[in-house]
C-alpha positions as MATLAB code, in Angstrom:
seq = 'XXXXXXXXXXXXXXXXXXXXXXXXXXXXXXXXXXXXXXXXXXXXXXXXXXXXXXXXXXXXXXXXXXXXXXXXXXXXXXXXXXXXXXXXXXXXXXXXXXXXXXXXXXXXXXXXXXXXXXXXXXXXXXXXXXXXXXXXXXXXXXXXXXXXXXXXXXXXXXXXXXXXXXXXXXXXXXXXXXXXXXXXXXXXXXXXXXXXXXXXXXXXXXXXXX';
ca = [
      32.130  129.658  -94.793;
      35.796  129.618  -94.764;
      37.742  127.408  -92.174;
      38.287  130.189  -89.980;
      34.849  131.145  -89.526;
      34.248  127.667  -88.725;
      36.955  127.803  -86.126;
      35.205  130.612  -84.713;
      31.714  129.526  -84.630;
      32.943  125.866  -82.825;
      35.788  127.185  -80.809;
      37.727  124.894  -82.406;
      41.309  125.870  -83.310;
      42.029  125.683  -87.211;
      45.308  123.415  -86.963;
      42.605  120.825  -84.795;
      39.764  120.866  -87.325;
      42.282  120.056  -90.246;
      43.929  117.345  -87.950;
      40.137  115.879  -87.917;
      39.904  116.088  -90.976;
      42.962  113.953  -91.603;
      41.831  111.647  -88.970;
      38.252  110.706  -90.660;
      36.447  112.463  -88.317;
      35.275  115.315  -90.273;
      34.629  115.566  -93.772;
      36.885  117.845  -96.197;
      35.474  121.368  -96.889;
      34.222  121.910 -100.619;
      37.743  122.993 -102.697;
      36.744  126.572 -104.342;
      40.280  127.683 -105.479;
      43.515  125.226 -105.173;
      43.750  126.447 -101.351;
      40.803  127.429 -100.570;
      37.848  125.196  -99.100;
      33.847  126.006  -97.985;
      32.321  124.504  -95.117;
      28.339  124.228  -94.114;
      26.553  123.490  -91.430;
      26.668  120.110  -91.600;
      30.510  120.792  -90.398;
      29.373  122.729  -87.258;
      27.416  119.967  -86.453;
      29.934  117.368  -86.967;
      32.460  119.080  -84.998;
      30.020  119.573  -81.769;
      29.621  115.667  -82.220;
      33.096  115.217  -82.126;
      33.955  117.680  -79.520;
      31.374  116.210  -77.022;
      32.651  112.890  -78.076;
      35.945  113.726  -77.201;
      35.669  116.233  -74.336;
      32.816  114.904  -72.506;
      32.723  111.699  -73.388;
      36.232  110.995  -73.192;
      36.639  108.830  -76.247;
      39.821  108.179  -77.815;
      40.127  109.219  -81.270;
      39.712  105.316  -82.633;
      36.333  104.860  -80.931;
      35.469  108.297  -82.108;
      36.149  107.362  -85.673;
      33.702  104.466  -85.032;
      30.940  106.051  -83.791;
      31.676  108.455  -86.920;
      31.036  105.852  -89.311;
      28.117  103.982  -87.648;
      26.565  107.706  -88.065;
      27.037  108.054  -91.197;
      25.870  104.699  -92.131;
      22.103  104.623  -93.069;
      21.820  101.264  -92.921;
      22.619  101.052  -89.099;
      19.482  101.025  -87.025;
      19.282  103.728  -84.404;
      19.461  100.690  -81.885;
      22.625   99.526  -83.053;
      23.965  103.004  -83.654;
      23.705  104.219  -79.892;
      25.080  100.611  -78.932;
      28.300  101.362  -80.711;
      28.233  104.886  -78.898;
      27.374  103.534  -75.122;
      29.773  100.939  -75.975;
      32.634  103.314  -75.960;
      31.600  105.250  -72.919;
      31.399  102.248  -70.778;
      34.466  102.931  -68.062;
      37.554  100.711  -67.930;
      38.355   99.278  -64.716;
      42.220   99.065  -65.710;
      42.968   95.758  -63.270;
      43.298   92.493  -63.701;
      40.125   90.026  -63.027;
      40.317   88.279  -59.800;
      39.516   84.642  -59.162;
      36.173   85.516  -58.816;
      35.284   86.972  -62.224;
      33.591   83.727  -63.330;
      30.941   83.404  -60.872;
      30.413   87.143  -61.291;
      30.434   86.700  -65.491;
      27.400   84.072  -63.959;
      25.964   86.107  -61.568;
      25.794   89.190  -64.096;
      23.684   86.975  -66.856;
      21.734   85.413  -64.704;
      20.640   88.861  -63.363;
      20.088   89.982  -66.995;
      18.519   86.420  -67.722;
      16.029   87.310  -64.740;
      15.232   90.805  -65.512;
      14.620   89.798  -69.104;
      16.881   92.318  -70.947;
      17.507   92.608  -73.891;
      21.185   92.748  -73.156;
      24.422   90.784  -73.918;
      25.892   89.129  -71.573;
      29.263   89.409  -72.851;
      28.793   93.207  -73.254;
      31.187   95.779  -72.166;
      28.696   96.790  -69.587;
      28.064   93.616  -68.455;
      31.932   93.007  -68.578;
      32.419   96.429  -66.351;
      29.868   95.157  -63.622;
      31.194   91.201  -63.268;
      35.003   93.235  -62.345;
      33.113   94.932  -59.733;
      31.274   92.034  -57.914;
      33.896   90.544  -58.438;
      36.130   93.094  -56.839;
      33.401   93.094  -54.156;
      33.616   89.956  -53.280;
      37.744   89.699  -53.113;
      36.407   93.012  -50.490;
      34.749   90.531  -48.392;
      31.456   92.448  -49.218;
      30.233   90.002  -51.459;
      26.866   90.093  -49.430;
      26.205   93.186  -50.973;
      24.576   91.357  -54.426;
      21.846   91.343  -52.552;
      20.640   94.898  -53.521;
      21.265   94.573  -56.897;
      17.419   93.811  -57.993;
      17.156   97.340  -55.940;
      19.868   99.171  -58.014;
      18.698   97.395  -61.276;
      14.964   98.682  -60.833;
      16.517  101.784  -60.410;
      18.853  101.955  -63.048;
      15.274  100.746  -65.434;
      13.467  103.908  -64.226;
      16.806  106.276  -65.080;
      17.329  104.235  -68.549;
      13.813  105.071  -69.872;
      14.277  109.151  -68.736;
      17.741  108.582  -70.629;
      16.281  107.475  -73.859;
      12.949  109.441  -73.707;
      15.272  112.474  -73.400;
      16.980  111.240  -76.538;
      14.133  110.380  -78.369;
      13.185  114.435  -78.745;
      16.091  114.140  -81.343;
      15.634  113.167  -84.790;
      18.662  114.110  -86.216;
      21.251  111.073  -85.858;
      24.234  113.789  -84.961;
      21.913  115.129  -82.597;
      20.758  112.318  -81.039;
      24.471  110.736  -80.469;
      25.558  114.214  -78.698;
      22.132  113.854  -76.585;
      23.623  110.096  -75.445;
      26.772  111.205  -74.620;
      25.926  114.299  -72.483;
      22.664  112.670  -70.967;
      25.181  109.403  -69.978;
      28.092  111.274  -68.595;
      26.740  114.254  -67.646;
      23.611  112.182  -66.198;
      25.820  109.796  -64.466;
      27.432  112.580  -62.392;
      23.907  113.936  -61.459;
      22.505  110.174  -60.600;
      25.384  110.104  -58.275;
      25.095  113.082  -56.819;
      21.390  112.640  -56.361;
      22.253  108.872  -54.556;
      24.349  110.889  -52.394;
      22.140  113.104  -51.227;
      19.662  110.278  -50.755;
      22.196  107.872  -48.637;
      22.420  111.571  -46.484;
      19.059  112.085  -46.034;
      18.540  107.757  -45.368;
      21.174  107.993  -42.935;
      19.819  110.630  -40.980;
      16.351  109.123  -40.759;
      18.382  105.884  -39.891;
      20.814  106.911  -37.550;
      20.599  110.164  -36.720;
      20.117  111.121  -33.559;
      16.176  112.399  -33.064;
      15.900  116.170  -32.817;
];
């Protein structure tokens, strides 16, 4: 197909899918004249990976380029392949670490330590949650690590639906789209799922008894 059929099929504009193309993220089209290029399928895929990358993931175009080549490398293990993708969706808090970060680096791996996962301490993730204890405790709610065996057996149960919904995907393009919409998309429904819990909770808590 020419490049304008491919803009038509993705929705993506032809002056974006040629800045891609510069970029790394998508491979050239076969040349068939001196200005004239084919594209396949494997190009509609590519550019759904990079547009959910992008526009639901909210990547920049660096980590994009990263996950890019860890996808196209066969040597990477699907393990390591969907670390270097959840590694790039994991939020920045954009502030300074308190005094407290530390004890809440210590807190975080001794949580890990206890749970037994397989996780790095020094992660991104792991990173992401000391800031928030840590911004808890600066708070004065630094009581609140209390529940956090609660929301870690929860976050187990919503990991393993995660990656069995995943798992249905061979594909390695596939299967990279399927982490990035299950995470962010999933994260928004996990959230609005608590909320509607804490509602309910609340009501059978302190509502008043009808």
């Amino acid at each position: 197909m020419r490049i304008g059929e491919l803009s038509r099929r993705t929705g993506v504009s032809v002056p974006t899918i040629k800045f891609y193309v510069r970029e790394g993220l998508l491979p050239a089209g076969e040349l068939t004249s001196p200005n004239q290029a084919s594209y396949g399928e494997a190009h509609v895929q590519r550019l759904r990976l990079v547009r959910a990358l992008l526009d639901v993931g909210g990547l920049s175009i660096a980590s994009i380029r990263e996950v890019i080549v860890a996808v196209d490398d066969p040597e990477r293990s699907v393990h390591k392949l969907l670390g270097t993708v959840v590694g790039g969706l994991v939020p920045s808090y954009g502030r300074e670490p308190g005094d407290g970060i530390e004890e809440a680096r210590k807190q975080v791996a001794a949580l890990i330590a206890s749970r037994g996962w397989r996780a790095n301490p020094g992660s991104p993730a792991a990173e992401a949650l000391a800031v928030a204890l840590a911004a808890l405790e600066e708070a004065g709610h630094g009581a609140f690590t209390e529940v956090l065996d609660a929301y870690a057996d929860a976050a187990e149960a919503v990991a393993r639906a995660d990656l069995g919904y995943v798992a249905h995907n061979v594909a390695r393009e596939q299967l990279v789209e399927s982490v990035v919409v299950g995470t962010v998309v999933g994260d928004a429904i996990f959230s609005a799922l608590r909320r509607l819990a804490q509602t309910d909770t609340s009501d059978r808590m302190f509502g008043e008894a009808t």
